[in-house]
Short mmCIF file of C-alpha atoms in Angstrom, two decimals:
data_model
loop_
_atom_site.label_atom_id
_atom_site.label_comp_id
_atom_site.label_asym_id
_atom_site.label_seq_id
_atom_site.Cartn_x
_atom_site.Cartn_y
_atom_site.Cartn_z
CA MET A 643 158.82 56.60 27.35
CA GLU A 644 158.09 57.68 23.76
CA PRO A 645 157.44 54.61 21.60
CA ASP A 646 159.20 55.87 18.47
CA PHE A 647 162.41 57.04 20.23
CA THR A 648 164.65 54.66 22.16
CA PRO A 649 167.62 56.45 23.65
CA ALA A 650 169.71 53.32 24.03
CA ALA A 651 169.72 49.86 22.40
CA GLU A 652 167.56 47.43 24.36
CA PRO A 653 170.40 45.30 26.00
CA VAL A 654 172.10 48.54 27.08
CA ALA A 655 168.92 49.98 28.54
CA ARG A 656 168.35 46.63 30.29
CA LEU A 657 171.74 46.66 31.97
CA ILE A 658 171.32 50.30 32.99
CA GLY A 659 168.01 49.34 34.54
CA GLU A 660 169.63 46.46 36.47
CA PHE A 661 172.51 48.65 37.80
CA ASN A 662 169.98 51.26 38.83
CA LYS A 663 168.49 48.79 41.34
CA LEU A 664 171.77 48.63 43.31
CA PRO A 665 171.95 50.70 46.52
CA GLY A 666 173.51 54.09 46.05
CA VAL A 667 173.49 53.86 42.22
CA GLY A 668 171.42 56.44 40.43
CA PRO A 669 170.55 56.52 36.71
CA LYS A 670 173.67 58.48 35.77
CA THR A 671 176.06 56.16 37.57
CA ALA A 672 174.22 53.15 36.03
CA GLN A 673 174.81 54.64 32.60
CA ARG A 674 178.49 55.19 33.36
CA PHE A 675 178.94 51.56 34.55
CA THR A 676 177.19 50.28 31.46
CA TYR A 677 179.21 52.21 28.92
CA PHE A 678 182.42 51.43 30.83
CA LEU A 679 181.69 47.72 30.56
CA LEU A 680 180.95 48.07 26.87
CA LYS A 681 184.50 49.25 26.33
CA GLN A 682 186.09 46.48 28.40
CA PRO A 683 187.59 43.32 26.83
CA GLU A 684 185.23 40.35 26.79
CA GLU A 685 187.12 38.32 29.47
CA GLU A 686 186.81 41.16 31.96
CA VAL A 687 183.06 41.31 31.47
CA ARG A 688 182.78 37.53 31.59
CA ALA A 689 184.72 37.48 34.92
CA LEU A 690 182.27 39.99 36.37
CA ALA A 691 179.24 38.01 35.17
CA GLU A 692 180.68 34.80 36.62
CA ALA A 693 181.54 36.51 39.94
CA LEU A 694 177.90 37.70 40.09
CA LEU A 695 176.47 34.25 39.46
CA ALA A 696 178.94 32.68 41.95
CA ILE A 697 177.61 34.59 44.86
CA LYS A 698 174.18 33.15 44.30
CA ASP A 699 175.33 29.66 43.45
CA SER A 700 177.80 29.10 46.19
CA ILE A 701 176.81 31.30 49.09
CA ILE A 702 174.47 29.67 51.60
CA THR A 703 173.18 30.49 55.07
CA CYS A 704 174.94 28.64 57.90
CA SER A 705 172.27 26.61 59.60
CA SER A 706 173.64 27.47 63.03
CA CYS A 707 174.83 31.12 62.98
CA GLN A 708 172.90 32.26 59.94
CA ASN A 709 175.93 33.92 58.47
CA LEU A 710 176.25 33.99 54.66
CA VAL A 711 179.03 31.49 53.92
CA GLU A 712 180.31 28.86 51.46
CA THR A 713 180.01 25.86 53.75
CA ASP A 714 177.42 24.72 56.27
CA PRO A 715 178.36 24.66 59.13
CA CYS A 716 180.52 27.75 58.59
CA PRO A 717 184.20 27.99 59.45
CA PHE A 718 183.37 29.65 62.75
CA CYS A 719 180.79 27.09 63.88
CA SER A 720 182.91 24.13 62.93
CA SER A 721 186.23 25.42 64.33
CA SER A 722 187.56 23.78 67.42
CA GLU A 723 189.56 26.89 68.30
CA ARG A 724 186.47 29.03 68.81
CA ASP A 725 184.80 29.19 72.24
CA SER A 726 181.42 27.66 71.67
CA SER A 727 180.05 28.82 75.09
CA ARG A 728 179.85 32.43 73.87
CA ILE A 729 177.57 33.80 71.16
CA CYS A 730 177.88 37.31 69.87
CA VAL A 731 174.60 38.55 68.29
CA VAL A 732 174.96 40.99 65.39
CA GLU A 733 172.53 42.62 62.94
CA GLU A 734 174.34 42.00 59.68
CA PRO A 735 177.06 39.63 58.24
CA MET A 736 179.23 42.77 57.71
CA ASP A 737 179.27 43.32 61.52
CA ILE A 738 181.15 40.05 61.90
CA LEU A 739 183.92 41.32 59.62
CA ALA A 740 184.16 44.48 61.73
CA LEU A 741 184.35 42.44 65.02
CA GLU A 742 186.90 40.05 63.57
CA ARG A 743 189.13 42.90 62.60
CA SER A 744 189.36 43.73 66.33
CA ARG A 745 190.94 40.25 66.94
CA GLY A 746 189.61 40.46 70.48
CA TYR A 747 186.78 37.87 70.27
CA LYS A 748 187.20 34.09 70.03
CA GLY A 749 183.59 32.93 70.44
CA LEU A 750 180.79 32.26 67.91
CA TYR A 751 178.42 34.56 66.20
CA HIS A 752 174.73 34.82 65.39
CA VAL A 753 173.45 37.00 62.56
CA LEU A 754 169.89 38.36 62.96
CA HIS A 755 169.74 39.82 59.39
CA GLY A 756 168.32 43.17 60.58
CA ALA A 757 166.89 44.89 63.61
CA ILE A 758 163.34 45.27 64.92
CA SER A 759 161.87 48.28 63.09
CA PRO A 760 158.12 48.46 63.74
CA MET A 761 157.57 51.28 61.25
CA ASP A 762 159.08 49.31 58.43
CA GLY A 763 157.10 46.23 59.42
CA ILE A 764 160.18 44.36 60.63
CA GLY A 765 159.26 42.31 63.69
CA PRO A 766 160.76 39.22 65.34
CA GLU A 767 159.36 36.88 62.68
CA GLU A 768 161.39 38.70 60.01
CA LEU A 769 164.61 38.17 61.95
CA LYS A 770 166.62 35.04 62.79
CA ILE A 771 165.48 35.11 66.45
CA LYS A 772 163.88 31.65 66.57
CA GLU A 773 167.19 30.23 65.36
CA LEU A 774 169.07 31.94 68.20
CA ILE A 775 166.60 30.57 70.79
CA GLN A 776 167.07 27.07 69.33
CA ARG A 777 170.81 27.38 69.82
CA LEU A 778 170.32 28.36 73.45
CA GLN A 779 167.97 25.42 74.00
CA LYS A 780 170.91 23.05 73.52
CA GLY A 781 172.25 24.33 76.84
CA GLU A 782 175.88 24.76 75.85
CA VAL A 783 175.88 28.57 75.78
CA GLU A 784 176.98 30.50 78.81
CA GLU A 785 177.13 34.00 77.52
CA VAL A 786 175.31 35.93 74.88
CA ILE A 787 176.85 39.27 73.83
CA LEU A 788 174.32 41.62 72.32
CA ALA A 789 176.17 43.59 69.61
CA THR A 790 173.25 45.15 67.81
CA ASN A 791 173.86 48.75 66.65
CA PRO A 792 173.76 51.42 69.38
CA ASN A 793 170.70 53.17 67.95
CA LEU A 794 167.06 52.96 68.90
CA GLU A 795 166.18 49.93 66.80
CA GLY A 796 169.35 48.12 67.91
CA GLU A 797 168.46 48.88 71.55
CA ALA A 798 164.83 47.71 71.07
CA THR A 799 166.10 44.45 69.50
CA ALA A 800 168.56 44.01 72.43
CA MET A 801 165.79 44.61 75.00
CA TYR A 802 163.47 42.18 73.22
CA LEU A 803 166.18 39.48 73.03
CA TYR A 804 166.97 39.92 76.68
CA ARG A 805 163.34 39.32 77.54
CA LEU A 806 163.26 36.11 75.52
CA MET A 807 166.54 34.84 76.93
CA THR A 808 165.83 35.38 80.60
CA PRO A 809 164.29 31.88 81.14
CA PHE A 810 167.52 30.21 79.91
CA GLY A 811 169.60 31.68 82.68
CA VAL A 812 172.48 32.68 80.33
CA ARG A 813 174.70 35.62 81.07
CA VAL A 814 173.52 38.42 78.75
CA THR A 815 175.94 41.29 78.03
CA ARG A 816 175.83 44.28 75.83
CA LEU A 817 178.74 45.93 74.03
CA ALA A 818 179.98 48.93 76.00
CA ARG A 819 179.02 52.36 74.74
CA GLY A 820 181.13 55.46 75.04
CA LEU A 821 183.53 57.73 73.23
CA PRO A 822 185.16 56.60 70.01
CA MET A 823 188.98 56.73 69.68
CA GLY A 824 190.04 59.93 67.98
CA GLY A 825 186.73 61.49 68.89
CA ASP A 826 186.11 64.95 70.26
CA LEU A 827 184.43 65.38 73.66
CA GLU A 828 182.90 68.59 72.58
CA TYR A 829 180.82 66.91 69.86
CA ALA A 830 179.59 63.94 71.90
CA ASP A 831 175.89 63.81 72.59
CA GLU A 832 174.60 63.77 76.18
CA VAL A 833 173.46 60.11 76.01
CA THR A 834 176.88 58.86 74.97
CA LEU A 835 178.62 61.08 77.52
CA MET A 836 176.35 59.80 80.29
CA GLN A 837 176.96 56.21 79.33
CA ALA A 838 180.71 56.85 79.11
CA LEU A 839 180.59 58.29 82.63
CA GLU A 840 178.48 55.40 83.96
CA GLY A 841 180.80 52.81 82.36
CA ARG A 842 184.05 54.48 83.48
CA ARG A 843 186.83 52.14 84.63
CA GLN A 844 189.81 52.19 86.96
CA PHE A 845 192.58 53.98 85.07
CA GLN A 846 195.43 51.54 84.34
CA PRO A 847 198.10 53.25 82.32
CA MET B 170 157.41 79.17 49.56
CA SER B 171 160.90 80.65 49.49
CA ARG B 172 163.21 79.63 52.28
CA ALA B 173 166.64 80.72 53.35
CA ARG B 174 169.35 78.57 51.85
CA VAL B 175 170.60 77.66 55.31
CA TYR B 176 168.02 77.45 58.03
CA LYS B 177 167.82 76.52 61.72
CA THR B 178 165.06 74.45 63.19
CA GLU B 179 164.14 72.31 66.08
CA ALA B 180 162.99 68.86 65.12
CA ILE B 181 162.05 65.34 66.31
CA ILE B 182 163.44 62.46 64.24
CA ILE B 183 160.57 60.20 63.27
CA ARG B 184 162.14 57.94 60.69
CA HIS B 185 165.52 57.01 59.29
CA GLN B 186 166.90 54.91 56.54
CA ASP B 187 170.45 53.99 55.62
CA PHE B 188 171.72 55.61 52.45
CA GLY B 189 174.97 55.16 50.64
CA GLU B 190 178.24 54.35 52.38
CA ALA B 191 177.66 55.96 55.81
CA ASP B 192 174.78 58.46 55.27
CA LYS B 193 171.19 58.40 56.41
CA ILE B 194 168.01 59.80 55.04
CA ILE B 195 166.13 61.26 57.97
CA THR B 196 162.52 62.27 58.30
CA LEU B 197 162.08 65.10 60.67
CA TYR B 198 159.02 66.67 62.22
CA THR B 199 159.46 70.34 62.91
CA PRO B 200 157.12 72.94 64.47
CA TYR B 201 157.22 75.58 61.78
CA ILE B 202 158.13 73.73 58.57
CA GLY B 203 156.27 70.52 59.20
CA LYS B 204 157.62 67.25 58.00
CA ILE B 205 160.96 67.35 56.12
CA THR B 206 163.11 64.67 54.59
CA ALA B 207 166.81 65.45 54.79
CA ILE B 208 170.10 63.74 54.37
CA ALA B 209 172.69 63.49 57.17
CA LYS B 210 176.14 62.65 55.81
CA GLY B 211 178.51 60.23 57.53
CA VAL B 212 176.27 59.71 60.58
CA ARG B 213 176.68 55.96 60.58
CA ARG B 214 180.37 56.20 61.37
CA PRO B 215 181.11 55.92 65.11
CA LYS B 216 183.18 59.11 64.98
CA SER B 217 180.37 61.14 63.47
CA ARG B 218 179.82 64.39 65.31
CA MET B 219 176.04 64.21 64.63
CA GLY B 220 175.17 60.54 64.96
CA GLY B 221 174.05 60.54 68.57
CA HIS B 222 172.13 63.72 68.01
CA LEU B 223 170.05 62.32 65.20
CA ASP B 224 168.75 58.93 66.57
CA LEU B 225 165.12 58.08 66.25
CA LEU B 226 162.76 59.82 68.75
CA THR B 227 165.29 62.46 69.61
CA ARG B 228 164.55 66.17 69.78
CA SER B 229 167.39 68.25 68.40
CA ASN B 230 168.30 71.71 67.14
CA LEU B 231 169.47 71.43 63.61
CA LEU B 232 171.16 73.54 61.01
CA ALA B 233 170.23 72.40 57.50
CA ALA B 234 171.05 73.60 54.01
CA GLN B 235 168.61 73.53 51.14
CA GLY B 236 169.64 70.92 48.61
CA LYS B 237 168.48 70.19 45.10
CA ASN B 238 166.34 67.22 46.17
CA LEU B 239 166.92 66.68 49.85
CA ASP B 240 168.02 69.22 52.37
CA ILE B 241 171.37 68.49 54.02
CA ILE B 242 171.77 68.48 57.81
CA THR B 243 175.03 70.25 58.58
CA GLN B 244 174.89 70.47 62.40
CA ALA B 245 172.78 68.83 65.08
CA HIS B 246 172.60 69.34 68.78
CA LEU B 247 170.42 67.33 71.12
CA ILE B 248 167.75 69.07 73.18
CA ASP B 249 166.01 66.05 74.70
CA SER B 250 166.81 62.38 74.10
CA PHE B 251 163.61 61.22 75.95
CA ALA B 252 165.80 58.97 78.04
CA PRO B 253 162.97 57.61 80.30
CA LEU B 254 160.97 56.64 77.21
CA LYS B 255 163.93 54.77 75.71
CA ALA B 256 164.76 52.90 78.91
CA GLU B 257 161.91 50.44 78.47
CA LEU B 258 160.87 48.39 75.45
CA TRP B 259 157.14 48.94 75.87
CA ARG B 260 157.41 52.73 76.30
CA LEU B 261 159.88 52.96 73.40
CA SER B 262 157.56 50.99 71.13
CA CYS B 263 154.61 53.24 72.08
CA GLY B 264 156.83 56.20 71.05
CA LEU B 265 157.61 54.58 67.72
CA TYR B 266 153.91 54.02 67.14
CA ALA B 267 153.16 57.69 67.84
CA ALA B 268 155.93 58.69 65.41
CA GLU B 269 154.45 56.45 62.73
CA LEU B 270 151.05 58.11 63.12
CA VAL B 271 152.61 61.52 62.80
CA HIS B 272 154.42 60.37 59.71
CA ARG B 273 151.39 58.85 58.03
CA PHE B 274 149.00 61.71 58.84
CA THR B 275 151.18 64.55 57.65
CA PRO B 276 152.31 65.63 54.23
CA GLU B 277 155.68 67.18 53.68
CA ARG B 278 156.22 70.82 54.53
CA LEU B 279 152.87 71.60 56.01
CA PRO B 280 153.57 73.31 59.31
CA HIS B 281 151.41 72.38 62.30
CA ALA B 282 152.85 73.69 65.53
CA SER B 283 150.08 72.26 67.67
CA LEU B 284 150.71 68.73 66.38
CA TYR B 285 154.42 69.19 67.12
CA ASN B 286 153.59 70.17 70.66
CA LEU B 287 151.17 67.30 71.10
CA PHE B 288 153.78 64.87 69.79
CA THR B 289 156.51 66.28 72.12
CA VAL B 290 154.38 66.09 75.25
CA THR B 291 153.20 62.62 74.27
CA LEU B 292 156.77 61.34 74.13
CA GLU B 293 157.38 62.96 77.53
CA ARG B 294 154.26 61.46 78.99
CA LEU B 295 155.11 57.95 77.66
CA GLY B 296 158.32 58.18 79.67
CA LYS B 297 156.64 59.54 82.76
CA TYR B 298 153.39 57.58 83.13
CA ASP B 299 152.93 53.86 83.43
CA LYS B 300 149.75 54.01 81.48
CA GLY B 301 151.14 53.72 77.98
CA GLU B 302 147.81 52.58 76.45
CA LEU B 303 145.95 55.58 77.92
CA VAL B 304 148.63 58.05 76.82
CA LEU B 305 148.38 56.60 73.31
CA ARG B 306 144.58 56.79 73.21
CA PHE B 307 144.66 60.41 74.36
CA PHE B 308 147.24 61.09 71.68
CA GLU B 309 145.12 59.43 68.99
CA MET B 310 142.00 61.39 69.94
CA ARG B 311 143.83 64.72 69.93
CA LEU B 312 145.60 63.83 66.69
CA LEU B 313 142.25 63.14 65.08
CA ASP B 314 140.99 66.56 66.32
CA LEU B 315 144.00 68.40 64.91
CA MET B 316 143.82 66.54 61.58
CA GLY B 317 140.12 67.39 61.19
CA TYR B 318 138.68 63.89 61.86
CA ARG B 319 137.15 64.58 65.33
CA PRO B 320 134.74 61.67 65.91
CA GLU B 321 131.16 62.60 66.89
CA LEU B 322 130.48 60.98 70.29
CA ARG B 323 127.49 62.79 71.69
CA LYS B 324 125.08 62.85 68.80
CA CYS B 325 124.31 60.06 66.36
CA SER B 326 126.51 60.67 63.33
CA SER B 327 123.64 59.71 61.06
CA CYS B 328 120.32 61.01 62.54
CA SER B 329 121.79 63.63 64.97
CA GLY B 330 119.70 62.25 67.81
CA VAL B 331 121.34 62.26 71.27
CA ILE B 332 123.23 59.05 71.93
CA GLN B 333 121.52 57.11 74.71
CA PRO B 334 123.33 54.69 77.02
CA GLY B 335 122.72 51.29 75.58
CA PRO B 336 123.70 49.34 72.41
CA ASN B 337 125.43 51.75 70.05
CA TYR B 338 127.86 51.39 67.16
CA PHE B 339 131.07 53.14 66.15
CA SER B 340 131.02 53.79 62.48
CA SER B 341 134.30 54.65 60.84
CA ALA B 342 132.51 55.60 57.64
CA ALA B 343 130.05 57.98 59.40
CA GLY B 344 132.84 59.44 61.53
CA GLY B 345 131.52 58.66 64.99
CA VAL B 346 128.99 56.88 67.12
CA VAL B 347 125.64 55.89 65.54
CA CYS B 348 122.52 54.80 67.36
CA GLU B 349 121.08 51.34 67.04
CA GLU B 350 118.13 52.36 64.82
CA CYS B 351 120.39 54.07 62.29
CA HIS B 352 122.75 51.12 62.34
CA SER B 353 119.98 48.56 61.70
CA ALA B 354 118.38 50.80 59.01
CA ARG B 355 121.62 51.18 57.10
CA PRO B 356 124.58 49.14 58.40
CA LEU B 357 127.89 50.32 57.05
CA PRO B 358 130.74 47.81 56.50
CA ASN B 359 133.03 49.20 59.15
CA ASP B 360 130.41 49.53 61.95
CA ARG B 361 131.16 47.79 65.18
CA ALA B 362 129.26 47.58 68.48
CA VAL B 363 130.71 49.90 71.13
CA SER B 364 130.14 49.56 74.85
CA VAL B 365 128.69 52.31 77.04
CA ASN B 366 131.97 52.58 78.97
CA ALA B 367 134.04 52.83 75.79
CA VAL B 368 131.93 55.82 74.62
CA LYS B 369 132.35 57.48 78.05
CA VAL B 370 136.07 57.04 77.95
CA LEU B 371 136.28 58.40 74.42
CA ARG B 372 134.30 61.47 75.48
CA VAL B 373 136.71 62.07 78.39
CA LEU B 374 139.73 61.65 76.08
CA GLN B 375 138.15 64.07 73.64
CA GLY B 376 136.88 66.74 75.98
CA GLU B 377 138.88 66.73 79.21
CA SER B 378 142.45 67.68 80.01
CA PHE B 379 145.20 65.06 80.04
CA GLU B 380 145.46 65.36 83.83
CA THR B 381 141.82 64.26 84.07
CA ALA B 382 142.07 61.62 81.40
CA VAL B 383 145.15 59.98 82.95
CA CYS B 384 143.19 59.28 86.15
CA LEU B 385 140.98 56.88 84.24
CA LYS B 386 141.31 53.25 85.12
CA LEU B 387 140.87 50.87 82.23
CA GLY B 388 140.43 47.15 82.58
CA ARG B 389 142.13 44.93 80.04
CA GLU B 390 138.92 44.36 78.10
CA LEU B 391 137.98 48.04 77.89
CA ALA B 392 141.53 48.92 76.89
CA SER B 393 141.58 46.52 74.07
CA GLU B 394 138.14 47.62 72.91
CA LEU B 395 139.31 51.27 72.75
CA ASP B 396 142.45 50.21 70.99
CA TYR B 397 140.41 48.34 68.44
CA VAL B 398 137.86 51.14 67.81
CA LEU B 399 140.49 53.86 67.32
CA ARG B 400 142.72 51.54 65.30
CA SER B 401 139.97 50.67 62.89
CA PHE B 402 138.88 54.33 62.59
CA ILE B 403 142.52 55.45 61.88
CA THR B 404 143.09 52.63 59.41
CA TYR B 405 139.88 53.64 57.67
CA ILE B 406 140.95 57.31 57.40
CA LEU B 407 144.50 56.53 56.21
CA GLU B 408 143.41 53.66 54.04
CA GLN B 409 146.47 51.78 55.16
CA GLU B 410 147.57 49.64 58.04
CA ILE B 411 149.69 51.20 60.74
CA ARG B 412 152.66 48.85 60.67
CA SER B 413 153.78 49.40 64.34
CA THR B 414 150.51 48.04 65.68
CA GLY B 415 151.70 44.51 64.85
CA TRP B 416 154.75 45.01 67.08
CA LEU B 417 152.71 46.42 69.93
CA ASP B 418 150.45 43.35 69.72
CA THR B 419 153.54 41.10 69.91
CA LEU B 420 154.62 42.91 73.05
CA ARG B 421 151.19 42.62 74.59
CA ARG B 422 151.20 38.89 73.93
CA LEU B 423 154.63 38.56 75.44
CA GLU B 424 153.46 40.39 78.50
CA ASN B 425 150.70 37.85 78.94
CA THR B 426 153.03 34.88 78.67
CA VAL B 427 156.34 35.81 80.24
CA SER B 428 156.98 37.13 83.75
CA PRO B 429 156.73 40.93 84.36
CA GLY B 430 159.32 43.36 83.22
CA LEU B 431 157.47 45.65 80.84
CA SER B 432 154.90 47.93 82.29
CA PRO B 433 151.65 45.94 81.84
CA PRO B 434 149.67 47.44 78.99
CA GLY B 435 146.16 48.53 79.75
CA THR B 436 146.05 47.52 83.44
CA PRO B 437 145.35 50.18 86.11
#
């Protein structure tokens, strides 16, 4: 940058720089956010700043399921209504929200915080795999549902976890794969179609 | 180079990265354009028409449009998902390692059809043969050839004297095997002792067809020596670590401690 010409005042440039770090926010969007906030009343801006700080101050990792929550143990792990003999393993905390929306699962969760991705240098040590094995060692778990994403890295992670869990004699299941509701058969890829055929069920209208 | 605004190409997906709400930035290796980075919109949604056709290590026909920065993939149709490769953790991981090598060795938009063919058959072979280590070593040797780093294995890379069976060294800096005299006269930092058998295997990998090379039987020790020699040579050339090697090492250790299940790396 030219030393004698600053396009924006220092605090403004600083905020633009901070917004620019967010995923999916480019320099232009960062500028729009910044100038929008400049026009907002002070209490609005203060509320945003406080909300930002609050996520860092009050959000912790549940020592059992590794989810990002406000209390440890988290509401799932401490609830007596959840079935503690089942653990559903997901990649990200957001996946729990998606599964909870289905209202079809009453067991516990375990968040890995990623999937094995050798090319990005993400191996088992970078994920919460040790913590999952520790939960299995307590011997209360009967079933582990592998709900990692149905892509190559998710599959690799599932296969690796399966290898590690074999000695515990727990039932290991994987979320079914097949055609999405509202999908179009014509556009399905061969892998999905094959798996949908393999996993077909007795028709019960 | 001027290109059509919309173009069709075959490609293998070698890398992907989440982008925005439901998009992905995908790195493709193509036969006639070389490596391209393109954006695939909405592929992370389950209902995406392209998602399954654009997973890692998948060979697909694509239709892409030239964008300002990144090209945009508009259609994708799977040619080969390399299903046997993806059915097993070890094979799949070998495939990811091969993909990383292709990614690190190639600049964007430099076509290299032979490398594309080598990469494709390697992914097929990894699914077909139980000798993942041997397939990878063959791939590495041919990749080095294609990229212009063919190691010298018959003559000393320093004095050009014929390499005799006996104590020799592999010198990453000299680009091949060096004899003992040259090594002791001027030892280079990346030199390492190389066994007679390792030199023989490297010569077969370099000079013979895959069908001949795949008949080789490597003991665990020889397999890990070859892995080490080629890994240090490649690291020296690229001046960076190949990240997937750490994961392959993890799997090898797992294989040695837990009961069978993966195809045993490096054993006949």
